[in-house]
Structures are given as structure tokens and as C-alpha cells.
PDB file of C-alpha atoms and ligand atoms in Angstrom:
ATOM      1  CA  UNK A   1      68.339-115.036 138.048  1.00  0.00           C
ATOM      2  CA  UNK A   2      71.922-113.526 138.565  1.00  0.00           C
ATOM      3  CA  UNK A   3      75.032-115.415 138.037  1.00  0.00           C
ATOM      4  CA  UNK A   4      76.179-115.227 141.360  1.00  0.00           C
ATOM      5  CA  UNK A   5      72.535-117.052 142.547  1.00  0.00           C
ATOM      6  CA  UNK A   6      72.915-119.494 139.530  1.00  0.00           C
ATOM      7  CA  UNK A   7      76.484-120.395 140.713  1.00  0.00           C
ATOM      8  CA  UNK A   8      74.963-120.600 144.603  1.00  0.00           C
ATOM      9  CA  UNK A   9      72.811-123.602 143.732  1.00  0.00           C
ATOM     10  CA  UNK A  10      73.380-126.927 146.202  1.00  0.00           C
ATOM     11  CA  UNK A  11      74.621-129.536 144.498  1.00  0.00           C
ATOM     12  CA  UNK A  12      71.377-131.796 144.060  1.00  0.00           C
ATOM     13  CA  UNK A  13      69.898-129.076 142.381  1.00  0.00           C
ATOM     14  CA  UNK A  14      70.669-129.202 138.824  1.00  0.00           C
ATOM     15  CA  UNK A  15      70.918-125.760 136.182  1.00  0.00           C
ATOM     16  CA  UNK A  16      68.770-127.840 133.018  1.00  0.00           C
ATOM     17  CA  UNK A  17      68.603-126.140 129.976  1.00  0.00           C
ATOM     18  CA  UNK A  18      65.717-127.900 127.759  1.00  0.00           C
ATOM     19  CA  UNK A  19      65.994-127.663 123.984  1.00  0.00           C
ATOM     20  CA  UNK A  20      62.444-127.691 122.212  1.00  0.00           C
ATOM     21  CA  UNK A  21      59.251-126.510 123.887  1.00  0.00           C
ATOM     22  CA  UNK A  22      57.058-128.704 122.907  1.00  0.00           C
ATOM     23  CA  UNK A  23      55.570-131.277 124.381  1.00  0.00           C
ATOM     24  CA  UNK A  24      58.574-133.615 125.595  1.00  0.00           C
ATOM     25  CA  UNK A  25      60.026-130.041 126.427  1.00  0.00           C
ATOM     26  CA  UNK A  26      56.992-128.997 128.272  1.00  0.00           C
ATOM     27  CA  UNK A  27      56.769-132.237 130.469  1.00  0.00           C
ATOM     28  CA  UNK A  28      60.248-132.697 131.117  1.00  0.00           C
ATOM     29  CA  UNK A  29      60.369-128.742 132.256  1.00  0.00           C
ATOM     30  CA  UNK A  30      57.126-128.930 134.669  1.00  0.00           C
ATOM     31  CA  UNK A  31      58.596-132.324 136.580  1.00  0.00           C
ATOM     32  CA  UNK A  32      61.298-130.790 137.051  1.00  0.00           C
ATOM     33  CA  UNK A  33      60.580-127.251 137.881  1.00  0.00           C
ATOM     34  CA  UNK A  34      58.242-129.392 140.714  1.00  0.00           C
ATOM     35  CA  UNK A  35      61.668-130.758 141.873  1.00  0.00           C
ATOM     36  CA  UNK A  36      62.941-127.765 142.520  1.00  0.00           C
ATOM     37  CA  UNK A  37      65.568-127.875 139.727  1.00  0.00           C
ATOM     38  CA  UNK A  38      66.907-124.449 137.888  1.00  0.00           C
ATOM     39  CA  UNK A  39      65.234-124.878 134.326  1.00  0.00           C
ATOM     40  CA  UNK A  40      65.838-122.467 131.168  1.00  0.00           C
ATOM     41  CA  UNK A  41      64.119-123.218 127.757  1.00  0.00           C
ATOM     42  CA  UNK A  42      66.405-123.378 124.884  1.00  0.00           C
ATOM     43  CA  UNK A  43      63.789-122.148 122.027  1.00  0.00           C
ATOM     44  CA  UNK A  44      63.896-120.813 118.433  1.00  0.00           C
ATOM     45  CA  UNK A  45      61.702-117.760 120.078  1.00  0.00           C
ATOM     46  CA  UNK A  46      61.730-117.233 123.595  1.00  0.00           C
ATOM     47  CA  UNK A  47      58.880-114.333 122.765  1.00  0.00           C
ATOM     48  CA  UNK A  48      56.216-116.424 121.316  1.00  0.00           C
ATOM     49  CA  UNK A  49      52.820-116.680 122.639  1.00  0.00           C
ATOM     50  CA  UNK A  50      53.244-120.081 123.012  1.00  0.00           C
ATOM     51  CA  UNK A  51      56.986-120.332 124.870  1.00  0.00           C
ATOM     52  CA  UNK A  52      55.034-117.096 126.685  1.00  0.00           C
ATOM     53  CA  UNK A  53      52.210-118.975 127.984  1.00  0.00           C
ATOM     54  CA  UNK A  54      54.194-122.616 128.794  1.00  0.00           C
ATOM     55  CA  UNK A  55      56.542-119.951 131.214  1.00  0.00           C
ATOM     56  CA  UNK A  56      52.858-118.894 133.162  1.00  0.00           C
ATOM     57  CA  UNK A  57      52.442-122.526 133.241  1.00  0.00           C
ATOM     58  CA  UNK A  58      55.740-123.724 134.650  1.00  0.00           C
ATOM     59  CA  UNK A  59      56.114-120.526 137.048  1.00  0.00           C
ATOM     60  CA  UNK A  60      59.726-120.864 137.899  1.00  0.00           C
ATOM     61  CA  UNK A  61      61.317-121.287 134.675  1.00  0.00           C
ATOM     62  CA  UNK A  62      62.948-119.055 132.188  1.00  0.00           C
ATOM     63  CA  UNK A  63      63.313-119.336 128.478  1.00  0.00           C
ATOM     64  CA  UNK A  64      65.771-117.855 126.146  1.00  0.00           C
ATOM     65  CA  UNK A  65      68.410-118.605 122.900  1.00  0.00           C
ATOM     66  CA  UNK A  66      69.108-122.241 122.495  1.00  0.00           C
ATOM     67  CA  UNK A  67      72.968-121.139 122.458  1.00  0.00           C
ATOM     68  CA  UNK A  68      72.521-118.928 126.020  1.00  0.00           C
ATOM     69  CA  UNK A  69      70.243-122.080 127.727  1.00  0.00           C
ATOM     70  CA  UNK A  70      73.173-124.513 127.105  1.00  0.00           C
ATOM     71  CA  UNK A  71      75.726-122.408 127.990  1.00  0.00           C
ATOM     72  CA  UNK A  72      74.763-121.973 130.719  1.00  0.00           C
ATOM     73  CA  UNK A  73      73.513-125.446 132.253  1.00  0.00           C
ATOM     74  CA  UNK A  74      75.516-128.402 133.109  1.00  0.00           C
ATOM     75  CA  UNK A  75      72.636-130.943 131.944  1.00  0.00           C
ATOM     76  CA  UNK A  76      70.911-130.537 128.224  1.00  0.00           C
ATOM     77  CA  UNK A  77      68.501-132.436 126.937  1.00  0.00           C
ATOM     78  CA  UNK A  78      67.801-132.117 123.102  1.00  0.00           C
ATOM     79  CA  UNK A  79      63.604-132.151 122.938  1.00  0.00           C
ATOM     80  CA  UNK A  80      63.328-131.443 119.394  1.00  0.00           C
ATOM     81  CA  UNK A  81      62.247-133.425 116.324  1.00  0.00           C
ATOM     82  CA  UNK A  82      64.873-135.769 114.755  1.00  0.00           C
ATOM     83  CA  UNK A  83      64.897-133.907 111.429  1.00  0.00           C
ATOM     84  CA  UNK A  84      65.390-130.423 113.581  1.00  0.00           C
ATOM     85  CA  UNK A  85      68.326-132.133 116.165  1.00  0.00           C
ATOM     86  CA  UNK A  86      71.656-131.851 114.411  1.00  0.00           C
ATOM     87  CA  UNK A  87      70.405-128.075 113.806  1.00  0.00           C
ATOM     88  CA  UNK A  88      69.798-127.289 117.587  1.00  0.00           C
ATOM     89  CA  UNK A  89      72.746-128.893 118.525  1.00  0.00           C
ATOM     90  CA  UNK A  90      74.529-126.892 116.142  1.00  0.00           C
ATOM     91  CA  UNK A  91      72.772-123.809 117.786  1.00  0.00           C
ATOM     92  CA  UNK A  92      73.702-124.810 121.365  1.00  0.00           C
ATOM     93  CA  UNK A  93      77.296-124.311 120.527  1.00  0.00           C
ATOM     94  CA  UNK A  94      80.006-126.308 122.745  1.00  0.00           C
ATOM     95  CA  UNK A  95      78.522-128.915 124.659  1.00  0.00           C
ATOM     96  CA  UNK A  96      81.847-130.658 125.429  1.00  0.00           C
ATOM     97  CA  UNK A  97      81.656-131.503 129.404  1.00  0.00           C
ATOM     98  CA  UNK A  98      77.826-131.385 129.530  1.00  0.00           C
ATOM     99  CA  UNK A  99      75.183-134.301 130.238  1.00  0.00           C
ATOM    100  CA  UNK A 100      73.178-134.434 127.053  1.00  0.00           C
ATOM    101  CA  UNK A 101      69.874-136.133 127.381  1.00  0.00           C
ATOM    102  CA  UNK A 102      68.734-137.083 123.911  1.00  0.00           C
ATOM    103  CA  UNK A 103      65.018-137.830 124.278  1.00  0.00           C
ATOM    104  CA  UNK A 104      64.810-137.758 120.220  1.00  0.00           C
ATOM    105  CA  UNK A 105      63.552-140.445 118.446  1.00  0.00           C
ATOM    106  CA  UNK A 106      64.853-140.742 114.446  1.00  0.00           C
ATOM    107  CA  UNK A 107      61.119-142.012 113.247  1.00  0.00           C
ATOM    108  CA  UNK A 108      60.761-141.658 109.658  1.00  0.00           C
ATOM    109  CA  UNK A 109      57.534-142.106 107.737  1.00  0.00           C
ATOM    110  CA  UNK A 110      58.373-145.960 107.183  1.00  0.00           C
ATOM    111  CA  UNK A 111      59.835-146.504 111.017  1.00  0.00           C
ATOM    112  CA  UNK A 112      63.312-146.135 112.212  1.00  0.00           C
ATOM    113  CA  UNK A 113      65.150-143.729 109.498  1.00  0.00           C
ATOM    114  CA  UNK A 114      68.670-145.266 111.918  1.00  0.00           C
ATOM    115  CA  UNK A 115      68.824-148.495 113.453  1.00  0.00           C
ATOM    116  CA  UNK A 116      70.867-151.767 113.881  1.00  0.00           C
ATOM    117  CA  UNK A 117      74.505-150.847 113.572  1.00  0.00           C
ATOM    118  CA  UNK A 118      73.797-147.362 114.186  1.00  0.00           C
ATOM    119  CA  UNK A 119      71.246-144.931 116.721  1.00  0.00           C
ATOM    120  CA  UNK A 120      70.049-141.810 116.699  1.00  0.00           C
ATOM    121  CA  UNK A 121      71.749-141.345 119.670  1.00  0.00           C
ATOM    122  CA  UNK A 122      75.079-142.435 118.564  1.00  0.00           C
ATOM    123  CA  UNK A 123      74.437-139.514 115.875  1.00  0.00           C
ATOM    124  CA  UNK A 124      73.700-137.080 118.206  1.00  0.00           C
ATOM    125  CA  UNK A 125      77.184-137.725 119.813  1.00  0.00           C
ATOM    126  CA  UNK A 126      78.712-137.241 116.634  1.00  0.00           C
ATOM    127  CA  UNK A 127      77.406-133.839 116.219  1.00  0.00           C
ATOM    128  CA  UNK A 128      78.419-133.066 120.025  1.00  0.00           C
ATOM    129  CA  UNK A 129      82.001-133.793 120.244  1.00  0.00           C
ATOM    130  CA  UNK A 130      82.821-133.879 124.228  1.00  0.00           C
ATOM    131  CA  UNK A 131      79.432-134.098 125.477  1.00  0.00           C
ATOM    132  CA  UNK A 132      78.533-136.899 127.832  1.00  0.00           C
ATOM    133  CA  UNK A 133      75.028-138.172 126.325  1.00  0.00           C
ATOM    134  CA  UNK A 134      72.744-140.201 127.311  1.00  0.00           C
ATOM    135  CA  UNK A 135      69.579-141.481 125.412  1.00  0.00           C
ATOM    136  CA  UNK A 136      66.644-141.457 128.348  1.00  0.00           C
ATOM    137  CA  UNK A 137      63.097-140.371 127.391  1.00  0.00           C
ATOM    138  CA  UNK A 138      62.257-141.606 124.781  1.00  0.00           C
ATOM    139  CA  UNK A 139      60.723-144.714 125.497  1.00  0.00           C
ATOM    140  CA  UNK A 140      57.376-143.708 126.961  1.00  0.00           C
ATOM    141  CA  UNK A 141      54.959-140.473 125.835  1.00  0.00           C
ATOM    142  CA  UNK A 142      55.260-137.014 127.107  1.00  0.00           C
ATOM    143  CA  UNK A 143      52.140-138.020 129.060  1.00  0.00           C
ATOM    144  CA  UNK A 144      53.564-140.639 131.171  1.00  0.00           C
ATOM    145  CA  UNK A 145      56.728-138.326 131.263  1.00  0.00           C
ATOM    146  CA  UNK A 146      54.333-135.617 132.612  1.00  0.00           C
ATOM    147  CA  UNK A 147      52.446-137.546 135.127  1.00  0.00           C
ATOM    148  CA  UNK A 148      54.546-140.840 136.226  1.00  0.00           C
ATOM    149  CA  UNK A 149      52.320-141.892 138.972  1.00  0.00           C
ATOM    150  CA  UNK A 150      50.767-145.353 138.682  1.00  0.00           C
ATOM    151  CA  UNK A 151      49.133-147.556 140.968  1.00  0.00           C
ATOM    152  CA  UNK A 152      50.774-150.124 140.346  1.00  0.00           C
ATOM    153  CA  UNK A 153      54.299-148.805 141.389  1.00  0.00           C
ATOM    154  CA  UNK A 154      57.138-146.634 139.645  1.00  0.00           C
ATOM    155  CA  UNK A 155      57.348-146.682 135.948  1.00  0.00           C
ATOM    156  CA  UNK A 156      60.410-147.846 134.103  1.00  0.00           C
ATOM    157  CA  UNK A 157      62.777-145.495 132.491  1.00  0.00           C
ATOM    158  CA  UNK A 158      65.528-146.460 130.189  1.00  0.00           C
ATOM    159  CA  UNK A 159      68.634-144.846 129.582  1.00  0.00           C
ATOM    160  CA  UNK A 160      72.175-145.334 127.984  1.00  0.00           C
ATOM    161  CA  UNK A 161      75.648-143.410 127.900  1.00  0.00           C
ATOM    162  CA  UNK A 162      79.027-144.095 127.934  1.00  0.00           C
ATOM    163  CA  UNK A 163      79.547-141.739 130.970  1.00  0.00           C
ATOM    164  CA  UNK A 164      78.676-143.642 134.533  1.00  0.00           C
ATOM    165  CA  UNK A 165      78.591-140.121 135.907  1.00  0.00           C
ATOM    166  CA  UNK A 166      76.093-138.865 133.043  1.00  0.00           C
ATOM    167  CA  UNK A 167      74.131-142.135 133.664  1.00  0.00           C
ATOM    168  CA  UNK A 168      73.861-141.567 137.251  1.00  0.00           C
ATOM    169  CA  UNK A 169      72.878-137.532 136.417  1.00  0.00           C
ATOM    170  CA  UNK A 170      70.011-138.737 134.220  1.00  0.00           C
ATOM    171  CA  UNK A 171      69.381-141.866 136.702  1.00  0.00           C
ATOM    172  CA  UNK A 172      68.539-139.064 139.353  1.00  0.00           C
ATOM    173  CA  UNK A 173      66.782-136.378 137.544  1.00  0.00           C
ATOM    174  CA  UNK A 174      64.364-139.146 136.289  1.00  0.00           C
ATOM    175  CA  UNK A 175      63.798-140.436 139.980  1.00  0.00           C
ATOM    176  CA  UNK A 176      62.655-137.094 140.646  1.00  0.00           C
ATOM    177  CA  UNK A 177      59.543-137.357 137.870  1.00  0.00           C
ATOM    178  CA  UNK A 178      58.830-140.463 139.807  1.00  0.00           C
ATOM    179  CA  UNK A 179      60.335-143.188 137.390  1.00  0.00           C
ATOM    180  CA  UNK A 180      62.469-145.868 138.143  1.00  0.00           C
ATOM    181  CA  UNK A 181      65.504-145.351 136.137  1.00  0.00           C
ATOM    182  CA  UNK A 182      67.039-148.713 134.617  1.00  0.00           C
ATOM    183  CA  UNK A 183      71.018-148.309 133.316  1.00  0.00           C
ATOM    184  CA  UNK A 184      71.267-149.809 130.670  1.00  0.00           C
ATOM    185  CA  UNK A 185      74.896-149.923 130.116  1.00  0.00           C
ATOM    186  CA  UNK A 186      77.119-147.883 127.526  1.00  0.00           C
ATOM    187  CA  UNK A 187      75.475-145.434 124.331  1.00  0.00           C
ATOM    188  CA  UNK A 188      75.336-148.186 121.499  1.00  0.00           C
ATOM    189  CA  UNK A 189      71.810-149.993 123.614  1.00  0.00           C
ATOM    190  CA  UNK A 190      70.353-147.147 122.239  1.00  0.00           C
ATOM    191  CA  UNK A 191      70.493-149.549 119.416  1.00  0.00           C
ATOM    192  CA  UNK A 192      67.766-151.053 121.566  1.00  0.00           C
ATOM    193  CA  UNK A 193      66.245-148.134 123.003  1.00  0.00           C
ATOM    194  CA  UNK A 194      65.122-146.532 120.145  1.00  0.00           C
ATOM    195  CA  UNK A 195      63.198-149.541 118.642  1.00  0.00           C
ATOM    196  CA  UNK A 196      61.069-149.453 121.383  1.00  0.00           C
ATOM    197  CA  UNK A 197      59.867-146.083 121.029  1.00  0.00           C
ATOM    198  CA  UNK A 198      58.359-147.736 117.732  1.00  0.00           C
ATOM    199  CA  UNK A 199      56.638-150.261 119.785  1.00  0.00           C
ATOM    200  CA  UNK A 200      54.924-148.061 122.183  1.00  0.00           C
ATOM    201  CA  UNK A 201      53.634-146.046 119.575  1.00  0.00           C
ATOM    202  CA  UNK A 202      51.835-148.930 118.050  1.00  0.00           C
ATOM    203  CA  UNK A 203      50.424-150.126 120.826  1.00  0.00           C
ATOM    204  CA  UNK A 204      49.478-146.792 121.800  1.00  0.00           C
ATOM    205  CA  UNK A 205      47.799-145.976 118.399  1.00  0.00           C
ATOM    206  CA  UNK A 206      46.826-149.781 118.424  1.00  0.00           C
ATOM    207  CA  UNK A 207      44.359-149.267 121.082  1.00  0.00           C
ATOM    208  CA  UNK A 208      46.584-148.685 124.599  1.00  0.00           C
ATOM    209  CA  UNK A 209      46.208-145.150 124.205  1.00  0.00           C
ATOM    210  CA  UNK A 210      49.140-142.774 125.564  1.00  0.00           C
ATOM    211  CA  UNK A 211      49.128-143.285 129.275  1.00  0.00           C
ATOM    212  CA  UNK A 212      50.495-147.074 129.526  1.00  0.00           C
ATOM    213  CA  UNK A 213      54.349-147.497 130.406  1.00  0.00           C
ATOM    214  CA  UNK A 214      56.660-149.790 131.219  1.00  0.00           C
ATOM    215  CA  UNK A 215      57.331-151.770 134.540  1.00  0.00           C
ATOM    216  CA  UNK A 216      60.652-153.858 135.478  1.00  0.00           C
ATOM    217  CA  UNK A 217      59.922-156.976 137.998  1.00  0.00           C
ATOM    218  CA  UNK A 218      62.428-158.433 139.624  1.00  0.00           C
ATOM    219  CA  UNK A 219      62.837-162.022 141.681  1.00  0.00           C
TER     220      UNK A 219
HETATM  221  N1  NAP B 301      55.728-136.724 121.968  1.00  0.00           N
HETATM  222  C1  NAP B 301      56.101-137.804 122.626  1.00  0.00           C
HETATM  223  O1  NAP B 301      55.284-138.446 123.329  1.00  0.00           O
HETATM  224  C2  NAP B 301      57.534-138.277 122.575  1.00  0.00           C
HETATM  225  C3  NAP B 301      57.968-139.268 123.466  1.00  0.00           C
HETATM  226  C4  NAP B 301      59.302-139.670 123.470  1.00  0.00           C
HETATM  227  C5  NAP B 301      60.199-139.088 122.591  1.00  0.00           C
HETATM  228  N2  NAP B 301      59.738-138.141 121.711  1.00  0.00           N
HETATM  229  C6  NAP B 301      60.742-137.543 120.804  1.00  0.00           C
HETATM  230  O2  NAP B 301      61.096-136.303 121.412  1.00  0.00           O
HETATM  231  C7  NAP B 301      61.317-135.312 120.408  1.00  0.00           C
HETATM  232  C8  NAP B 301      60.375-134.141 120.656  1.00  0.00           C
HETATM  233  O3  NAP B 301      59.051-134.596 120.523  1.00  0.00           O
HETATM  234  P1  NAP B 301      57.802-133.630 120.815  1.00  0.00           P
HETATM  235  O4  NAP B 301      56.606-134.486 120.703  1.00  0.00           O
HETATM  236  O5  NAP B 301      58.044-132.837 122.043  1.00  0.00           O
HETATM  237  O6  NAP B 301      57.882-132.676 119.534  1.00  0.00           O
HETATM  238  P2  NAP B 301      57.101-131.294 119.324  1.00  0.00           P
HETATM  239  O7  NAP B 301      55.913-131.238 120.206  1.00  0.00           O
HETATM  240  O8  NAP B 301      56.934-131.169 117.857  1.00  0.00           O
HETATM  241  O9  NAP B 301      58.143-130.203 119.841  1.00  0.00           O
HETATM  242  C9  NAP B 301      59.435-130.109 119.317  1.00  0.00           C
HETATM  243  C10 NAP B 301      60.025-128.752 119.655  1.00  0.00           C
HETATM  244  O10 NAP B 301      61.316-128.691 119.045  1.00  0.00           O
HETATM  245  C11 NAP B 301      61.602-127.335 118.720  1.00  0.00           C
HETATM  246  N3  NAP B 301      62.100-127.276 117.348  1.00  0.00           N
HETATM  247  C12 NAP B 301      61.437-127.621 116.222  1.00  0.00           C
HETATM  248  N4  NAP B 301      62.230-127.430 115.147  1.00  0.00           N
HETATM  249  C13 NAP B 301      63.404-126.953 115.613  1.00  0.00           C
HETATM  250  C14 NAP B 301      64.628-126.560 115.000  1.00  0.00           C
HETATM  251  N5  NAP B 301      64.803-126.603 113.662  1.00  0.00           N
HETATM  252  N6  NAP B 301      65.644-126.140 115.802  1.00  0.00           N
HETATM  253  C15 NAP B 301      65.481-126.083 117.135  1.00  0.00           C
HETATM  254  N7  NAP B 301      64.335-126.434 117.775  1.00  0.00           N
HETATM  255  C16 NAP B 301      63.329-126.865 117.011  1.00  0.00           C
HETATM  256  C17 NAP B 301      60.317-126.532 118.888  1.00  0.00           C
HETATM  257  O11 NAP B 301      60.447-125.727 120.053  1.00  0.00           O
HETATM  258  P3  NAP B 301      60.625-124.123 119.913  1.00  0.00           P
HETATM  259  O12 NAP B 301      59.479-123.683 119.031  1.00  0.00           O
HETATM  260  O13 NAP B 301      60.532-123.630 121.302  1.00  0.00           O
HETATM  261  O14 NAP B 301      61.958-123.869 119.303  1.00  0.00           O
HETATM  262  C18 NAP B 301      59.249-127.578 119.086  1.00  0.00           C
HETATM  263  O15 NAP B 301      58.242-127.178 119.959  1.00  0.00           O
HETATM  264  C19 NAP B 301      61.084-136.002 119.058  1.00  0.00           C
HETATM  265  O16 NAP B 301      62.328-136.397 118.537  1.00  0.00           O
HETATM  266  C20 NAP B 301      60.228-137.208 119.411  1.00  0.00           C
HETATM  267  O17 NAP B 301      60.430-138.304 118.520  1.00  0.00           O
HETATM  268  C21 NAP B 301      58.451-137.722 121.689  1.00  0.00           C
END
């Protein structure tokens, strides 16, 4: 893709460089390739068999340095492990002005390794000074993330950020998997957020299995 095509995109269409190709990455990526976004994978090595085959998959998406993905997109979303996140954010270079979905989760081997007076995602701003982040994501499995249709109706997603803009940004792009995006107010209900990621992973090694989600009802 040239610049002159990236810079001709309409404005609902949004240039989303995902950071970690694996399988948040990979469902995140194929949703919204489907929606007819402009997706570039931010990976360690955009040469690999694996990054290779997951670009057959996705058909419309390109992959390439972590630092050259983020440069050039206006919305990044940090896919990688917790223990590998200040490191790609370090690698992405100057997000300042960018929407940066953090779909991390800081699971330890005893639970939350941040929590109560702190998040991962509050972290993750730290190591981004001037990016607009939002935690979204992280909530549900990469299944429900890669196949959001249910019966029943449209799946809750929850997000957080200080930004209303970045909010909305995120708000949209997960309407577009098919989720109903709930705001959840400002960056610190990650707080909240990121608990509950613990909670769906019991329940899904508890017996649930990996395709349940969460519903909001209203009256
Ligand atoms: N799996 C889920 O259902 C789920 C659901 C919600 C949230 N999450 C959270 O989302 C994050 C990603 O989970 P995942 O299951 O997608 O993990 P994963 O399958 O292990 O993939 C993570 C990807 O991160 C990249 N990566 C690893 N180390 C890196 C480093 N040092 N620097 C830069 N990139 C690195 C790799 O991509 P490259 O090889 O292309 O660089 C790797 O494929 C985690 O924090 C997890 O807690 C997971």
C-alpha cells in the first residue's frame, strides 16, 4: 500500500497497527480486516512461517516492524503478553496522539501480578507518555473476540480511557466485531476490568469452556 492510498482512506476506515500475532492479535486482525479496516501487524518477525501463514489467512493485511506498524497507524493495540508489553511499547517508539488499545492482561502465576490501587493498564500509560489508551479486550477469550455472534444478542465489551474520543474509537471498532461496547468511564476502572479477566478464566477452565461471554440487560 502507498502512502498516498494510506492517507486516501475515508474516515470510518481506520489504519490499525496490531502488536503481537498471536492469538488476541490474530482475532482482533481477521474482525477487522472483515470490516474493511487498513490492518498492519506489528511483529518481532514479519518473515516467520507463522506471521507468513496468519497474512494467507487474513488476505488483506500486511505485517512488518513493531516500530514501522505504529508509526504508521492512528489506533494501536498492544496484543502481547504482560511480561513482553513494556518491551513492545518500547519498540513502537512515540505513541503520543495515538489510541492505544491495551488488550493485556498482567496475570501472574498466583493471579493479578497489579491490582487495587494500580492496573496494568494504568502501567501501560506510563510507559506511553501522550498516548490516548484504552483497556478493551481483555475481558472475554480470543474466541469470542474472533467469532462474537450469539443467539442470544450482542456480547458485552468493556473498555476504559481517559480520552472520550479514544473511548468512542475503541467503542466503534468493537461494534464492528459485533460486540456491544459498554464505556466504562475514565482509565483507573481498569482497576475493575482486569479482575475480571481472572474470572472468566476460571469459569472457563472451571467447566464453561472458552466460548461464553458477557451480556448487559437493561430495564
Ligand atoms: N488468549 C486470550 O484469550 C486472551 C484474552 C484476553 C486478553 N488476553 C491478553 O492478551 C495478551 C495476548 O494474549 P495472547 O493469548 O494473544 O498471547 P500469545 O498467543 O502468546 O501471543 C502474544 C504475541 O505477542 C508477541 N510477543 C511475544 N513476546 C514479545 C516481545 N517480547 N515483544 C514484542 N512482542 C512479543 C508475539 O507475536 P510476534 O511473534 O508476532 O512478535 C506473540 O505471538 C496477553 O496479555 C493476554 O493476557 C488474552
Amino acid at each position: 500500500m502507498t502512502e498516498k492510498s494510506i492517507l486516501a482512506l475515508p474516515p470510518s476506515i481506520r489504519r490499525i497497527a496490531i502488536i503481537g500475532t498471536g492469538r488476541v492479535g490474530s482475532a482482533l486482525a481477521g474482525g477487522w480486516v472483515k470490516a474493511k479496516h487498513s490492518v498492519t501487524l506489528g511483529t518481532r518477525d514479519a518473515h516467520s512461517d507463522k506471521v507468513r501463514a496468519l497474512l494467507g489467512q487474513l488476505g488483506a493485511a500486511l505485517a512488518t516492524t513493531i516500530a514501522r506498524a505504529a508509526a504508521a497507524a492512528e489506533v494501536v493495540v498492544l496484543a502481547t503478553p504482560w511480561t513482553a508489553a513494556q518491551e513492545a511499547i518500547a519498540a513502537a517508539g512515540d505513541l503520543s496522539g495515538k489510541v492505544l488499545i491495551d488488550c493485556t492482561n498482567p496475570i501472574g502465576p498466583t493471579g493479578l501480578a497489579v491490582g487495587h490501587t494500580t492496573s496494568g493498564a494504568e502501567q501501560v500509560a506510563s510507559w506511553a507518555p501522550g498516548a490516548l489508551v484504552v483497556k478493551a479486550f481483555n475481558t472475554i477469550g480470543a474466541e469470542v473476540m474472533a467469532n462474537a455472534q450469539y443467539a442470544a444478542g450482542r456480547p458485552a465489551l468493556l473498555l476504559c480511557g481517559d480520552d472520550a474520543g479514544a473511548r468512542q474509537t475503541t467503542a466503534q471498532l468493537a461494534a464492528d466485531l459485533g460486540f456491544e461496547p459498554v464505556d466504562c468511564g475514565p482509565l483507573r476502572l481498569a482497576r475493575g476490568l482486569e479482575p475480571m479477566a481472572v474470572v472468566w478464566i476460571t469459569l472457563a477452565r472451571a467447566g464453561l469452556g472458552r466460548e461464553f461471554a458477557w451480556a448487559l440487560l437493561r430495564r
